[in-house]
PDB file of C-alpha atoms in Angstrom:
ATOM      1  CA  MET G  10      35.331  24.628-122.564  1.00 67.00           C
ATOM      2  CA  PRO G  11      37.390  21.877-122.703  1.00 72.00           C
ATOM      3  CA  LYS G  12      39.782  20.831-119.702  1.00 79.00           C
ATOM      4  CA  ILE G  13      43.020  21.513-120.396  1.00 82.00           C
ATOM      5  CA  GLU G  14      45.496  18.422-119.406  1.00 87.00           C
ATOM      6  CA  ILE G  15      47.991  18.592-117.020  1.00 94.00           C
ATOM      7  CA  ASP G  16      50.590  15.975-115.207  1.00 96.00           C
ATOM      8  CA  LYS G  17      52.211  15.544-111.949  1.00 96.00           C
ATOM      9  CA  THR G  18      54.714  17.836-112.364  1.00 97.00           C
ATOM     10  CA  ASP G  19      51.884  20.761-113.336  1.00 97.00           C
ATOM     11  CA  ARG G  20      49.948  19.505-110.228  1.00 97.00           C
ATOM     12  CA  LYS G  21      52.964  19.900-108.077  1.00 97.00           C
ATOM     13  CA  ILE G  22      54.154  23.510-109.079  1.00 98.00           C
ATOM     14  CA  LEU G  23      50.205  24.866-108.855  1.00 98.00           C
ATOM     15  CA  SER G  24      49.887  23.421-105.663  1.00 97.00           C
ATOM     16  CA  ILE G  25      53.582  24.866-104.669  1.00 98.00           C
ATOM     17  CA  LEU G  26      51.999  28.138-106.341  1.00 98.00           C
ATOM     18  CA  GLN G  27      49.302  28.146-104.261  1.00 97.00           C
ATOM     19  CA  ALA G  28      50.788  28.277-101.071  1.00 96.00           C
ATOM     20  CA  ASP G  29      53.169  31.022-101.634  1.00 96.00           C
ATOM     21  CA  GLY G  30      52.922  32.769-105.078  1.00 96.00           C
ATOM     22  CA  ARG G  31      55.885  35.083-104.540  1.00 96.00           C
ATOM     23  CA  LEU G  32      58.355  32.105-104.911  1.00 97.00           C
ATOM     24  CA  THR G  33      60.987  32.712-107.243  1.00 97.00           C
ATOM     25  CA  ASN G  34      60.864  30.851-110.431  1.00 97.00           C
ATOM     26  CA  GLN G  35      64.042  28.892-108.520  1.00 98.00           C
ATOM     27  CA  GLU G  36      62.681  27.822-105.850  1.00 98.00           C
ATOM     28  CA  VAL G  37      59.846  26.568-107.871  1.00 98.00           C
ATOM     29  CA  ALA G  38      61.977  24.461-109.871  1.00 98.00           C
ATOM     30  CA  GLU G  39      63.986  23.428-106.945  1.00 98.00           C
ATOM     31  CA  ARG G  40      60.597  22.337-104.934  1.00 97.00           C
ATOM     32  CA  VAL G  41      59.808  20.025-108.681  1.00 97.00           C
ATOM     33  CA  ASN G  42      62.998  18.922-109.346  1.00 97.00           C
ATOM     34  CA  LEU G  43      63.220  20.681-112.525  1.00 97.00           C
ATOM     35  CA  SER G  44      66.139  22.819-113.849  1.00 97.00           C
ATOM     36  CA  PRO G  45      64.794  26.365-113.689  1.00 97.00           C
ATOM     37  CA  SER G  46      64.395  26.751-117.969  1.00 97.00           C
ATOM     38  CA  PRO G  47      61.672  23.734-118.340  1.00 97.00           C
ATOM     39  CA  CYS G  48      60.019  24.596-114.988  1.00 98.00           C
ATOM     40  CA  LEU G  49      59.392  28.109-116.682  1.00 98.00           C
ATOM     41  CA  ARG G  50      58.507  27.044-119.370  1.00 97.00           C
ATOM     42  CA  ARG G  51      55.594  25.408-117.782  1.00 97.00           C
ATOM     43  CA  ILE G  52      54.345  28.211-115.564  1.00 97.00           C
ATOM     44  CA  LYS G  53      54.780  30.410-118.586  1.00 97.00           C
ATOM     45  CA  ASN G  54      51.968  27.251-120.319  1.00 96.00           C
ATOM     46  CA  LEU G  55      49.560  26.750-117.265  1.00 97.00           C
ATOM     47  CA  GLU G  56      49.913  31.410-117.068  1.00 97.00           C
ATOM     48  CA  GLU G  57      48.432  31.565-120.664  1.00 96.00           C
ATOM     49  CA  SER G  58      46.564  28.753-120.844  1.00 96.00           C
ATOM     50  CA  GLY G  59      44.433  30.328-117.564  1.00 95.00           C
ATOM     51  CA  ILE G  60      44.797  27.817-115.301  1.00 96.00           C
ATOM     52  CA  ILE G  61      46.731  30.529-113.471  1.00 97.00           C
ATOM     53  CA  ARG G  62      44.712  32.868-113.551  1.00 95.00           C
ATOM     54  CA  GLN G  63      46.306  36.065-111.408  1.00 96.00           C
ATOM     55  CA  TYR G  64      48.582  36.152-108.651  1.00 96.00           C
ATOM     56  CA  VAL G  65      47.415  38.504-105.244  1.00 95.00           C
ATOM     57  CA  ALA G  66      47.680  39.331-102.145  1.00 94.00           C
ATOM     58  CA  LEU G  67      45.543  38.106 -99.729  1.00 94.00           C
ATOM     59  CA  LEU G  68      44.543  40.432 -96.565  1.00 95.00           C
ATOM     60  CA  ASP G  69      43.207  39.840 -93.506  1.00 96.00           C
ATOM     61  CA  PRO G  70      40.136  41.599 -93.338  1.00 97.00           C
ATOM     62  CA  ASP G  71      40.027  42.002 -89.822  1.00 96.00           C
ATOM     63  CA  LYS G  72      43.798  43.261 -89.960  1.00 97.00           C
ATOM     64  CA  ILE G  73      42.077  46.148 -92.176  1.00 98.00           C
ATOM     65  CA  GLY G  74      38.913  46.913 -90.701  1.00 97.00           C
ATOM     66  CA  LEU G  75      36.196  44.832 -91.947  1.00 97.00           C
ATOM     67  CA  GLY G  76      35.706  43.021 -89.106  1.00 96.00           C
ATOM     68  CA  LEU G  77      32.155  41.935 -90.509  1.00 98.00           C
ATOM     69  CA  LEU G  78      31.712  39.124 -93.162  1.00 98.00           C
ATOM     70  CA  ALA G  79      28.041  38.753 -94.194  1.00 98.00           C
ATOM     71  CA  TYR G  80      26.588  36.079 -97.360  1.00 98.00           C
ATOM     72  CA  ILE G  81      23.918  37.464 -98.212  1.00 98.00           C
ATOM     73  CA  ASN G  82      21.204  35.634-100.831  1.00 98.00           C
ATOM     74  CA  VAL G  83      19.377  37.896-103.183  1.00 98.00           C
ATOM     75  CA  ARG G  84      16.372  37.239-105.099  1.00 97.00           C
ATOM     76  CA  LEU G  85      15.398  39.430-108.363  1.00 96.00           C
ATOM     77  CA  GLU G  86      12.165  40.989-109.777  1.00 88.00           C
ATOM     78  CA  LYS G  87      11.540  39.644-112.475  1.00 70.00           C
ATOM     79  CA  HIS G  88      13.271  36.293-114.103  1.00 52.00           C
ATOM     80  CA  SER G  89      13.552  37.350-117.684  1.00 53.00           C
ATOM     81  CA  ASP G  90      16.539  37.704-119.884  1.00 53.00           C
ATOM     82  CA  ALA G  91      14.343  39.251-122.599  1.00 57.00           C
ATOM     83  CA  PRO G  92      14.416  43.193-121.385  1.00 55.00           C
ATOM     84  CA  ALA G  93      12.036  45.075-123.669  1.00 57.00           C
ATOM     85  CA  ALA G  94      13.512  47.416-126.085  1.00 56.00           C
ATOM     86  CA  GLY G  95      15.941  49.664-125.296  1.00 60.00           C
ATOM     87  CA  SER G  96      16.627  48.737-121.755  1.00 67.00           C
ATOM     88  CA  ARG G  97      18.683  45.603-120.427  1.00 75.00           C
ATOM     89  CA  SER G  98      17.407  42.854-118.587  1.00 87.00           C
ATOM     90  CA  PRO G  99      17.417  42.993-114.748  1.00 89.00           C
ATOM     91  CA  ARG G 100      19.962  40.326-114.480  1.00 91.00           C
ATOM     92  CA  ALA G 101      22.574  42.062-116.730  1.00 92.00           C
ATOM     93  CA  GLY G 102      21.741  45.932-114.256  1.00 93.00           C
ATOM     94  CA  PHE G 103      22.161  43.638-111.073  1.00 96.00           C
ATOM     95  CA  ALA G 104      25.397  41.899-112.010  1.00 95.00           C
ATOM     96  CA  ALA G 105      26.731  45.518-113.552  1.00 95.00           C
ATOM     97  CA  SER G 106      25.804  47.349-110.566  1.00 97.00           C
ATOM     98  CA  VAL G 107      27.928  44.547-108.286  1.00 98.00           C
ATOM     99  CA  ALA G 108      30.490  44.819-110.593  1.00 97.00           C
ATOM    100  CA  ASN G 109      30.719  48.206-108.432  1.00 97.00           C
ATOM    101  CA  TRP G 110      30.380  47.620-104.898  1.00 98.00           C
ATOM    102  CA  PRO G 111      33.632  47.330-103.132  1.00 97.00           C
ATOM    103  CA  GLU G 112      31.423  45.255-100.471  1.00 98.00           C
ATOM    104  CA  VAL G 113      30.978  41.944-102.374  1.00 98.00           C
ATOM    105  CA  VAL G 114      33.731  40.069-102.704  1.00 98.00           C
ATOM    106  CA  ALA G 115      31.955  37.446-104.566  1.00 98.00           C
ATOM    107  CA  CYS G 116      29.084  37.460-106.379  1.00 98.00           C
ATOM    108  CA  TYR G 117      27.769  33.410-107.677  1.00 98.00           C
ATOM    109  CA  ALA G 118      23.848  33.516-109.394  1.00 96.00           C
ATOM    110  CA  MET G 119      22.548  30.050-107.796  1.00 96.00           C
ATOM    111  CA  THR G 120      20.012  27.574-108.088  1.00 96.00           C
ATOM    112  CA  GLY G 121      17.274  27.365-106.110  1.00 94.00           C
ATOM    113  CA  GLU G 122      14.739  29.784-105.429  1.00 92.00           C
ATOM    114  CA  MET G 123      17.554  32.243-104.426  1.00 95.00           C
ATOM    115  CA  ASP G 124      19.107  34.369-107.756  1.00 96.00           C
ATOM    116  CA  TYR G 125      22.281  35.061-106.197  1.00 97.00           C
ATOM    117  CA  LEU G 126      24.803  34.951-104.040  1.00 98.00           C
ATOM    118  CA  LEU G 127      26.629  37.686-101.880  1.00 98.00           C
ATOM    119  CA  ARG G 128      29.879  37.681-100.025  1.00 98.00           C
ATOM    120  CA  VAL G 129      30.135  41.064 -98.282  1.00 98.00           C
ATOM    121  CA  HIS G 130      32.657  42.473 -96.121  1.00 98.00           C
ATOM    122  CA  VAL G 131      32.264  45.431 -94.684  1.00 98.00           C
ATOM    123  CA  GLU G 132      33.384  46.854 -91.157  1.00 98.00           C
ATOM    124  CA  ASP G 133      30.373  46.449 -88.741  1.00 98.00           C
ATOM    125  CA  MET G 134      26.375  46.229 -88.224  1.00 98.00           C
ATOM    126  CA  GLU G 135      26.598  49.837 -89.078  1.00 98.00           C
ATOM    127  CA  HIS G 136      28.359  49.603 -92.636  1.00 98.00           C
ATOM    128  CA  PHE G 137      26.047  45.986 -93.302  1.00 98.00           C
ATOM    129  CA  SER G 138      22.835  48.217 -92.398  1.00 98.00           C
ATOM    130  CA  ARG G 139      24.119  50.922 -94.913  1.00 98.00           C
ATOM    131  CA  PHE G 140      25.573  48.808 -97.707  1.00 98.00           C
ATOM    132  CA  MET G 141      21.968  46.999 -97.700  1.00 98.00           C
ATOM    133  CA  MET G 142      19.201  50.783 -96.726  1.00 98.00           C
ATOM    134  CA  GLU G 143      21.580  52.577-100.042  1.00 98.00           C
ATOM    135  CA  THR G 144      22.785  49.997-102.681  1.00 98.00           C
ATOM    136  CA  LEU G 145      21.560  46.796-102.609  1.00 98.00           C
ATOM    137  CA  LEU G 146      17.392  47.563-101.188  1.00 97.00           C
ATOM    138  CA  ARG G 147      17.762  50.523-103.721  1.00 97.00           C
ATOM    139  CA  HIS G 148      18.503  48.462-106.865  1.00 97.00           C
ATOM    140  CA  PRO G 149      15.462  48.528-108.590  1.00 95.00           C
ATOM    141  CA  ALA G 150      15.445  44.766-109.588  1.00 95.00           C
ATOM    142  CA  VAL G 151      15.820  43.315-106.179  1.00 97.00           C
ATOM    143  CA  LEU G 152      12.807  41.951-104.162  1.00 96.00           C
ATOM    144  CA  ASP G 153      13.863  39.689-101.617  1.00 96.00           C
ATOM    145  CA  VAL G 154      17.094  39.070 -99.439  1.00 98.00           C
ATOM    146  CA  LYS G 155      18.306  36.763 -96.607  1.00 98.00           C
ATOM    147  CA  SER G 156      20.916  37.397 -94.768  1.00 98.00           C
ATOM    148  CA  SER G 157      23.085  35.221 -92.632  1.00 98.00           C
ATOM    149  CA  PHE G 158      26.614  36.281 -91.095  1.00 98.00           C
ATOM    150  CA  ALA G 159      30.168  34.538 -90.110  1.00 97.00           C
ATOM    151  CA  LEU G 160      29.958  33.833 -86.056  1.00 97.00           C
ATOM    152  CA  GLN G 161      33.892  32.080 -86.874  1.00 95.00           C
ATOM    153  CA  ARG G 162      36.514  31.439 -89.236  1.00 94.00           C
ATOM    154  CA  LEU G 163      37.118  27.328 -89.630  1.00 96.00           C
ATOM    155  CA  LYS G 164      38.258  27.264 -92.440  1.00 96.00           C
ATOM    156  CA  ASP G 165      39.329  29.501 -95.022  1.00 94.00           C
ATOM    157  CA  THR G 166      41.201  28.907 -98.085  1.00 94.00           C
ATOM    158  CA  THR G 167      42.566  30.360-101.919  1.00 94.00           C
ATOM    159  CA  ALA G 168      43.612  26.255-102.670  1.00 95.00           C
ATOM    160  CA  LEU G 169      41.875  24.649-105.024  1.00 95.00           C
ATOM    161  CA  PRO G 170      42.203  20.810-104.527  1.00 95.00           C
ATOM    162  CA  LEU G 171      44.929  19.516-107.184  1.00 93.00           C
ATOM    163  CA  LEU G 172      43.022  15.790-107.810  1.00 80.00           C
TER     164      LEU G 172
END
């Protein structure tokens, strides 16, 4: 996919919206020294081009009872993406399953010895154990998992660097 060109004003708009997506167009326009109409056009262009994917509310996991953060490396049994007739590949099956597991908030296909990295938010170790034993390890394509737990949050941002 080709890189979409954005100028200094677009970058400033994006920076402002990454910090607070609830600002009104008027407030954003004032901060970038534009009148509201051209600012709104720029924001609409950023949305339509897919640079702005969506607007969300970011929740504090601790305050909603999801106090344990785990990272799980997953290795699948088969690396072939060519499934037998009438079935889907292990990777496709795993991806479809992960999409339905609410504990998994992020999943990345990885290089190296493991195939996927999952970021998982759960209530506590008991919840983590249930997720592992009843969900993840029961998936037919999963061969091996390695888990790590976050002890302390040093940085946690959704803001991308706007170089």
